[in-house]
CSV table of C-alpha atoms and ligand atoms in Angstrom, one decimal:
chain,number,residue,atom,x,y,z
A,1,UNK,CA,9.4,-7.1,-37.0
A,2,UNK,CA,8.1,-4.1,-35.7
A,3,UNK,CA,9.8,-3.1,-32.0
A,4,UNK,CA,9.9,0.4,-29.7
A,5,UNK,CA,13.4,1.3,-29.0
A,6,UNK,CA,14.7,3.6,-26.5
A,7,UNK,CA,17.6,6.2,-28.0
A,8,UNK,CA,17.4,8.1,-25.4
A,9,UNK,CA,15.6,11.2,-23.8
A,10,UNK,CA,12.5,12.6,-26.4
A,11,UNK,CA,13.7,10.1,-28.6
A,12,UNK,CA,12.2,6.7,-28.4
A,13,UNK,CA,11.1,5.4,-31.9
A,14,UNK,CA,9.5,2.6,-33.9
A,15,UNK,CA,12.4,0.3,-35.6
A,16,UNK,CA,12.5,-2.8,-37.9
A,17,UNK,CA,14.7,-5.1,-35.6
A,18,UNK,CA,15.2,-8.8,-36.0
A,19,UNK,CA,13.0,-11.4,-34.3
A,20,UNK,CA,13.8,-13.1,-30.9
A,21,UNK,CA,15.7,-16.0,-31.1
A,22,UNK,CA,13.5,-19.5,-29.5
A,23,UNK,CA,15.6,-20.9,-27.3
A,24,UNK,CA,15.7,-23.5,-24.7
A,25,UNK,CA,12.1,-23.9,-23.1
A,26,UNK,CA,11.3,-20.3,-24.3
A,27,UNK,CA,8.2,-19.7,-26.2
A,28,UNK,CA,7.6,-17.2,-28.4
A,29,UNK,CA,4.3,-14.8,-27.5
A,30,UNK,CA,2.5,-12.5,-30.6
A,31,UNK,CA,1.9,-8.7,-28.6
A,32,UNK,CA,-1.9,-8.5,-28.4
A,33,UNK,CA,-2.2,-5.3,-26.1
A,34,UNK,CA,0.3,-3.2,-23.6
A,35,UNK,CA,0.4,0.2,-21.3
A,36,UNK,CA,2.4,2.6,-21.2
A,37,UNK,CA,3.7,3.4,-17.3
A,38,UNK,CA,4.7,6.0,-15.7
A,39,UNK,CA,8.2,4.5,-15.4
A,40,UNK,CA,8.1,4.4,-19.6
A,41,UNK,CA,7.4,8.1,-18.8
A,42,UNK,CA,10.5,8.7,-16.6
A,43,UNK,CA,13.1,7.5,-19.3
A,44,UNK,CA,11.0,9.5,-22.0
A,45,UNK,CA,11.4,12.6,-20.5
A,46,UNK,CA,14.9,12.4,-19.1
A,47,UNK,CA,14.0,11.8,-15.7
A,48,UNK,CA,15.7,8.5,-15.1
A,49,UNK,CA,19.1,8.1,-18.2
A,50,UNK,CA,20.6,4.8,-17.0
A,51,UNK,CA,18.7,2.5,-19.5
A,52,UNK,CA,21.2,1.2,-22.3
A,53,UNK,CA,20.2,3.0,-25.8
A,54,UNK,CA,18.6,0.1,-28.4
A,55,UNK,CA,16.7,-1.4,-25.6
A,56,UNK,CA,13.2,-2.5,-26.4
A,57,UNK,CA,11.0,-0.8,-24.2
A,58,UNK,CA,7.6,-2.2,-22.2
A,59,UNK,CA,6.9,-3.9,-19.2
A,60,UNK,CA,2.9,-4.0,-18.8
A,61,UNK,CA,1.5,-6.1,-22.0
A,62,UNK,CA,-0.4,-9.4,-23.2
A,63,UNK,CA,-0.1,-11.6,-26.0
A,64,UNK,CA,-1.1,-14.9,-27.3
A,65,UNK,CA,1.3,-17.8,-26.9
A,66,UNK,CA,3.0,-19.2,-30.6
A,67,UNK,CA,2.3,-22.9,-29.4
A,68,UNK,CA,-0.7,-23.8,-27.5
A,69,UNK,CA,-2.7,-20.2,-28.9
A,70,UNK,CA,-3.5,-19.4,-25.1
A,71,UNK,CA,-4.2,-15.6,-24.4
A,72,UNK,CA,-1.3,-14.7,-22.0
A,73,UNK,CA,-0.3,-11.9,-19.3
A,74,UNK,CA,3.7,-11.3,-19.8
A,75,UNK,CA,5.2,-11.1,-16.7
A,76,UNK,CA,8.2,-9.1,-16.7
A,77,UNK,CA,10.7,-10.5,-13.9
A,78,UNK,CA,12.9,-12.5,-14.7
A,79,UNK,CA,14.0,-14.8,-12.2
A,80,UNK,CA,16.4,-17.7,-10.8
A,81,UNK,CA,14.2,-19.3,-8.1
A,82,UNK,CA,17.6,-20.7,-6.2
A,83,UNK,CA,19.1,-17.5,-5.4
A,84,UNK,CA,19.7,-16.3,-1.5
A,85,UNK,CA,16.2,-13.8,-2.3
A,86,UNK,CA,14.5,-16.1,-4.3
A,87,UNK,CA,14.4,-18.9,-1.7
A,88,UNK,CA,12.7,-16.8,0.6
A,89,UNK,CA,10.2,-15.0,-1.8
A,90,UNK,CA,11.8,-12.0,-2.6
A,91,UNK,CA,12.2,-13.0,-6.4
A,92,UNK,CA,12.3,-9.3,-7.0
A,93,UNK,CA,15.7,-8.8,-5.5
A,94,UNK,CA,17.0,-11.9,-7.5
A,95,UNK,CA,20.7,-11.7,-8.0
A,96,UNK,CA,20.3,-12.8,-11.3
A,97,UNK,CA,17.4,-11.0,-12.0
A,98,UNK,CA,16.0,-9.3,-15.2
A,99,UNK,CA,13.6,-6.8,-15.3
A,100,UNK,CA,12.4,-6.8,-18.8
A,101,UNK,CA,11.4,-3.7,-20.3
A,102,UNK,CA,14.3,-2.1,-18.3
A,103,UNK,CA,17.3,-4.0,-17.7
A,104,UNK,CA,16.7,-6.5,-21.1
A,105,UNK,CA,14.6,-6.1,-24.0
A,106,UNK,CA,10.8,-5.6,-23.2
A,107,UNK,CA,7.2,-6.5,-24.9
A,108,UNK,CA,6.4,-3.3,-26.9
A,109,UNK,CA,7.1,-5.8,-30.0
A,110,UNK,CA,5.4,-7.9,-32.4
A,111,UNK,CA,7.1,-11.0,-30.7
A,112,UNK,CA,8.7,-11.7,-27.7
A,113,UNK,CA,10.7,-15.0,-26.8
A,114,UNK,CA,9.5,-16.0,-22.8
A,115,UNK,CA,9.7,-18.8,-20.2
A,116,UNK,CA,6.3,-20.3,-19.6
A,117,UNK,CA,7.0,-19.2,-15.8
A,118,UNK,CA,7.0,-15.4,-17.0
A,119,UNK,CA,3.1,-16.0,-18.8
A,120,UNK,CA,-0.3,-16.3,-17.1
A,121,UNK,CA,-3.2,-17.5,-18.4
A,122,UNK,CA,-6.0,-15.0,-19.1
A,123,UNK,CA,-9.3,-16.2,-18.2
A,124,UNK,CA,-12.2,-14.8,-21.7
A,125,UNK,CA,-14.2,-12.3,-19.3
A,126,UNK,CA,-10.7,-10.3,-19.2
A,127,UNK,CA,-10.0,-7.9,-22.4
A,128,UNK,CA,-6.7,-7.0,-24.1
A,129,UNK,CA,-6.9,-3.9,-22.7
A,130,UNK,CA,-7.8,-5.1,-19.2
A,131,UNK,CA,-4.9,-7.8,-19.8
A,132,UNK,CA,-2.4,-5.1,-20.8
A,133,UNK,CA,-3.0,-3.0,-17.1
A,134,UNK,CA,-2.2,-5.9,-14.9
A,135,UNK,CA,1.2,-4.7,-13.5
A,136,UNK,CA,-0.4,-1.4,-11.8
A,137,UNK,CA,-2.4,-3.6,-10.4
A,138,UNK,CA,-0.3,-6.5,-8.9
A,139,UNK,CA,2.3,-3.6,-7.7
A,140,UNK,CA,-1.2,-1.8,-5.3
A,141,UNK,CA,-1.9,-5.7,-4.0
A,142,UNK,CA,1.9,-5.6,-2.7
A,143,UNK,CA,2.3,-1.9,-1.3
A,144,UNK,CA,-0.9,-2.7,0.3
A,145,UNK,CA,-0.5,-6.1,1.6
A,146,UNK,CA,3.3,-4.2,2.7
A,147,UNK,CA,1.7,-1.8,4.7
A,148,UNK,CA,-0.5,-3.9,6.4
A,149,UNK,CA,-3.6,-1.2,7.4
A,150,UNK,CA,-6.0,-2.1,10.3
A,151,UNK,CA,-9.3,-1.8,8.5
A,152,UNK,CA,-10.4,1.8,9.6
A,153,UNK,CA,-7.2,3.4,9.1
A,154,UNK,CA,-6.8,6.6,7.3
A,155,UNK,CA,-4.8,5.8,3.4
A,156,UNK,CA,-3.2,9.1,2.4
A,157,UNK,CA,-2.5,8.2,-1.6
A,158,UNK,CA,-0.6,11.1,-2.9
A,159,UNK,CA,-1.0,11.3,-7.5
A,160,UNK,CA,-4.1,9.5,-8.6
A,161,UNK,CA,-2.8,8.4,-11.8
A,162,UNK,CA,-3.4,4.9,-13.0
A,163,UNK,CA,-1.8,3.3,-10.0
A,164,UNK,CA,-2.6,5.8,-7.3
A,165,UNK,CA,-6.1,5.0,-8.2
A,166,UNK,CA,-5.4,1.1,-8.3
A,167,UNK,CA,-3.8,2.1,-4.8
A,168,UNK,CA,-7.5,3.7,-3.5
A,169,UNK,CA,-9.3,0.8,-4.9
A,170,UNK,CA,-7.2,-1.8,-3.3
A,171,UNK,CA,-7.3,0.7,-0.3
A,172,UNK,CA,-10.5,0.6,-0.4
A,173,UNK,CA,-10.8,-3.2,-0.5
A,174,UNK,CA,-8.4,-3.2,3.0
A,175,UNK,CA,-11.1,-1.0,4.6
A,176,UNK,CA,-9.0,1.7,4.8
A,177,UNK,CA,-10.4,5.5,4.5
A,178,UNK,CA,-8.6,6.9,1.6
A,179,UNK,CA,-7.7,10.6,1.3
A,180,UNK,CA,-6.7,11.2,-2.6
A,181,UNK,CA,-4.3,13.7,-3.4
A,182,UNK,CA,-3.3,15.1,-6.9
A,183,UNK,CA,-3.1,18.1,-8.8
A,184,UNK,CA,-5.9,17.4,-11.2
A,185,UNK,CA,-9.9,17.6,-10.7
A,186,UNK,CA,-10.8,14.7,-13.6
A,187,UNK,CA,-8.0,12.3,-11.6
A,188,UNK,CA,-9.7,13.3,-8.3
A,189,UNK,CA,-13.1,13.0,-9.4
A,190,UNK,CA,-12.7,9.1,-10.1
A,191,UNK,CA,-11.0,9.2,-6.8
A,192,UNK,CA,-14.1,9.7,-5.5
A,193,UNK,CA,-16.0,7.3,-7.9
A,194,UNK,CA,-13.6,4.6,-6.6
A,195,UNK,CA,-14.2,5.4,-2.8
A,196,UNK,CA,-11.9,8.4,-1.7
A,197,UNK,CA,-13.7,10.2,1.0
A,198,UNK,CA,-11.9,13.3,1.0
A,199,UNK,CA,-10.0,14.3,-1.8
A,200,UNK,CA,-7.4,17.6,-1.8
A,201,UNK,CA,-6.4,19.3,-5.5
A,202,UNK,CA,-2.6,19.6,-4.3
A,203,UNK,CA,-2.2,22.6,-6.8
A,204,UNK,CA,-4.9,25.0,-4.2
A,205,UNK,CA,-4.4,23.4,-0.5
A,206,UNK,CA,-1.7,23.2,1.7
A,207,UNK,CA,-2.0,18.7,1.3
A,208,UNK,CA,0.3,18.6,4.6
A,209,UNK,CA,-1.9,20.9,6.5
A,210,UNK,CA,-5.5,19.2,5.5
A,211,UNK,CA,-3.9,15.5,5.7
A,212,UNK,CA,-3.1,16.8,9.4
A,213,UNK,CA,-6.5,18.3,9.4
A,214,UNK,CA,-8.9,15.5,8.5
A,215,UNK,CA,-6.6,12.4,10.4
A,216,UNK,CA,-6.3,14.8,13.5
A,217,UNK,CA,-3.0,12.4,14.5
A,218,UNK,CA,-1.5,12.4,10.8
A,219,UNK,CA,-2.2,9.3,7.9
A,220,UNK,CA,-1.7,5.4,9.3
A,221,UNK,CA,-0.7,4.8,5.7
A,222,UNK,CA,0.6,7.3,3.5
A,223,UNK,CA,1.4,6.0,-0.4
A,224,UNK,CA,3.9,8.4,-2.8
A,225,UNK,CA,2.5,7.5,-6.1
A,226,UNK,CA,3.0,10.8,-7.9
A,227,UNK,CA,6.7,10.8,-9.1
A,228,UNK,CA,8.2,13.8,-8.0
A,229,UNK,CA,10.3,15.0,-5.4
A,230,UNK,CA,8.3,17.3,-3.6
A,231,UNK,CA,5.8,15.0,-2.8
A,232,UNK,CA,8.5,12.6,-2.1
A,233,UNK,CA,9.6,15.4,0.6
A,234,UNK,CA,6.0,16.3,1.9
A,235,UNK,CA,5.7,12.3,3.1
A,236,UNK,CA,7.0,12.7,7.0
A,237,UNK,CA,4.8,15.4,7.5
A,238,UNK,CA,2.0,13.4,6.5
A,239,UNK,CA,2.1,9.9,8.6
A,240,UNK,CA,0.8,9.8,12.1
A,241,UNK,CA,3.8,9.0,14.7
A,242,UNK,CA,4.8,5.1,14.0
A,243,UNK,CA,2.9,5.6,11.0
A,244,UNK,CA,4.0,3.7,7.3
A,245,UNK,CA,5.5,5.5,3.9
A,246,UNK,CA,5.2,3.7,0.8
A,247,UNK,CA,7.3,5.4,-2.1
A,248,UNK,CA,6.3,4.1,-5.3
A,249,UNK,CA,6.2,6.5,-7.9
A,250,UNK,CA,9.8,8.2,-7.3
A,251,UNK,CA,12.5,7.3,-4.6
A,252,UNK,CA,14.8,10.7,-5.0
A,253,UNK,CA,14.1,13.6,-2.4
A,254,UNK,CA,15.8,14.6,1.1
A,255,UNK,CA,13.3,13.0,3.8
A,256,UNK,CA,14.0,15.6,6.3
A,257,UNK,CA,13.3,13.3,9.2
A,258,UNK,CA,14.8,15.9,12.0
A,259,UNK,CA,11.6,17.4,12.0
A,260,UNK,CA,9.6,14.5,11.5
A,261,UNK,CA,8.3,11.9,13.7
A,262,UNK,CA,9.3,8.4,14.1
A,263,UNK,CA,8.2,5.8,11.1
A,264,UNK,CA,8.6,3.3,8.5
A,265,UNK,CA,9.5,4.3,5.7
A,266,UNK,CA,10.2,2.3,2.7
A,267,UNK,CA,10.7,1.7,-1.6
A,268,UNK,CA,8.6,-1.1,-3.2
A,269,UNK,CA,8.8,-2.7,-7.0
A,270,UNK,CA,6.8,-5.2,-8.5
A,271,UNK,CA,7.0,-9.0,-7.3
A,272,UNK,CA,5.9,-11.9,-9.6
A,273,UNK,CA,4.1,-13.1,-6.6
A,274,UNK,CA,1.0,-10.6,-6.9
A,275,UNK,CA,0.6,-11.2,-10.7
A,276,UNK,CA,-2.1,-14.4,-11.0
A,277,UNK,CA,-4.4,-12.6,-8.4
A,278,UNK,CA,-4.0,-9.5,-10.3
A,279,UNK,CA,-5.6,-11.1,-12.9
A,280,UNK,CA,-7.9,-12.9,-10.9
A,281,UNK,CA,-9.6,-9.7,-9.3
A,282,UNK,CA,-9.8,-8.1,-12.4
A,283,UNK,CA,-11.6,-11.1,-13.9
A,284,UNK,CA,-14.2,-11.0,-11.2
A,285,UNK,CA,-14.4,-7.4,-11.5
A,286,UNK,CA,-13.6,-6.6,-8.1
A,287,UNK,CA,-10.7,-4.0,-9.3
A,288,UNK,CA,-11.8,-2.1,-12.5
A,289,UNK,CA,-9.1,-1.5,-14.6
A,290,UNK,CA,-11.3,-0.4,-17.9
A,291,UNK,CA,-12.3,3.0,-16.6
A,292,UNK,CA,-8.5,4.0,-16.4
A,293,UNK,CA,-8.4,3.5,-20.1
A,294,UNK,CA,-8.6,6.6,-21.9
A,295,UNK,CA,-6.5,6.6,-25.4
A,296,UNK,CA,-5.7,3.5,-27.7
A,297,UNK,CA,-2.9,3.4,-30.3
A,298,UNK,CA,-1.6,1.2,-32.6
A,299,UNK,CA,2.2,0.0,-31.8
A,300,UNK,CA,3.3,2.0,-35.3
A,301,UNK,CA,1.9,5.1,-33.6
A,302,UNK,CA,3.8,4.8,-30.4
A,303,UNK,CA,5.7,8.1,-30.7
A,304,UNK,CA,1.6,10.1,-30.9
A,305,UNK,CA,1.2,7.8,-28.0
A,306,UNK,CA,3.8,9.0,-25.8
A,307,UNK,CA,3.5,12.4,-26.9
A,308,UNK,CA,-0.1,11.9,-26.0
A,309,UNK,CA,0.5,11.1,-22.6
A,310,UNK,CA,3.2,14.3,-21.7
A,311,UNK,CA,0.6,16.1,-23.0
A,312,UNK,CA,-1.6,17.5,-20.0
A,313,UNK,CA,-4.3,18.5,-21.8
A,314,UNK,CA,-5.1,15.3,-23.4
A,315,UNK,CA,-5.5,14.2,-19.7
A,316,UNK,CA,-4.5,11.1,-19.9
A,317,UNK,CA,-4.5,7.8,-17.6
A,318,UNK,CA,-4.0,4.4,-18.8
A,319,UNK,CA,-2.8,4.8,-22.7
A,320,UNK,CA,-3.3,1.1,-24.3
A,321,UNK,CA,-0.8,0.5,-27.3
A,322,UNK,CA,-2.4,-2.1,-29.7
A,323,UNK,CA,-1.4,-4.8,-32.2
B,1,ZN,ZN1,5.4,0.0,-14.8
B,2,ZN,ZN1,17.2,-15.6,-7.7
């Protein structure tokens, strides 16, 4: 079968590998539909090196399930359940955790051997390509839910790629007053459509200085969603006193927090919790997912796709990788 395997930096290429083995209570799930993530990104371009050459990449996809022929969200923690984190909900931190995708083969595949536990069940008025953005999504519910807003609060989200702009709609949904930051005018416009009030182009204003600006007291909620270290730096000088820091899109960066003042500051993965009402709210369409969609290719074509998405003039959000 058919399979995306990582050889390293620029070089990530479609290989003929054998098929999963079925074992245990595993099924086996046909790919229907995945997204590429800004994480896939990271390894592509050098960024991040510590993931093992020959591993499958892909950790955002759905399929249909080999035995019953149920349409399926792929969930990709792996998890023990019995574990010192598990027991208290933190499945994330299991210490015998998996991250598929990452740390074990992932779902850009033609098949891919899961427990039932890892697959959710996705309801008809969901699409592929709605079914293969899910993880953006359940990763804004838990940043949000993290940092708790007071409806009325102001939501700086800094990169309004696909998840910064899952992070103003769930922002949004808290009752929060989102400020969007990013670099490019198309990202910031759907910002807007999606309920920013004020949004700053990063690339001609001082961000620090209007975020200070339009809050008066500095951001209750400030979100790094843009992968880089400046912005990674720019984060203390951002939140009011007390204030919360989600970092999300990249965790490297010196917080200088001599100069800053006092808050919370904190890293945040996915969780399998979030997953089934992920899929819930875009089912009811309360989070739309389908207007971050803007290129589709096949799984054969998945080196056009990536080269697609480093491309910044192809201006690119959610890029869909079909069957
Ligand atoms: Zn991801
Ligand atoms: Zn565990």
């Amino acid at each position: 079968m058919k399979a995306v395997v990582y050889r390293g930096p620029r070089n990530i290429k479609v290989e003929e590998v054998p098929e999963p083995r079925v074992s245990g209570k595993k099924v086996l799930v046909n790919f229907k539909a995945g997204g590429i993530c800004g994480t896939d990104m990271h390894f592509y371009r050098g960024d991040w090196r510590w993931m093992k050459r020959g591993r499958i990449i892909g950790h955002d996809a759905c399929g249909v399930r080999a035995d019953t022929g149920e349409r399926v969200v792929m969930m990709p923690l792996v998890y023990c359940g019995k574990c010192y984190y598990c027991l208290r909900g933190l499945s994330t931190y299991c210490k015998r955790g998996k991250f598929l995708g990452l740390t074990r083969d992932g779902f850009f595949s033609e098949k891919t051997a899961l427990s039932p536990v890892n697959l959710i069940p996705v309801p008809d008025s969901v699409s592929d390509d709605e079914a293969a953005t899910v993880e953006p999504v359940a990763l804004a519910l838990r940043v949000l839910n993290a940092l708790n807003p007071d409806v009325g609060d102001w939501a700086t989200i800094i990169g309004q790629g696909a998840i910064g702009l899952l992070m103003t709609q769930v922002a949004r949904l808290k009752g929060c007053r989102v400020i969007a930051v990013d670099l490019e005018d198309y990202r910031l416009q759907l910002a807007e459509k999606y309920g920013a009030e004020f949004c700053i182009n990063a690339g001609r204003e001082d961000v620090v200085k209007r975020v200070r600006e339009i809050t008066k007291r500095g951001s209750d909620v400030v979100v790094e969603a843009a992968g880089t270290t400046r912005t990674v730096e720019q984060t203390p000088f951002m939140v009011r006193k007390a204030g919360k820091v989600a970092l999300v899109g990249e965790s490297k960066g010196y917080l200088n927090l001599e100069d800053a003042d006092e808050a919370v500051f904190f890293t945040m993965y996915i969780s399998p919790v979030e997953y089934p009402l992920a899929v819930k709210l875009i089912a009811e369409k309360t989070l739309d997912v389908k207007g971050l969609v803007t290129h589709r290719f096949r799984l054969v074509d998945f080196e056009r796709a990536l080269r697609t998405v480093d491309d910044p003039a192809e201006k690119a959000l959610k890029v869909i990788i079909t069957e």
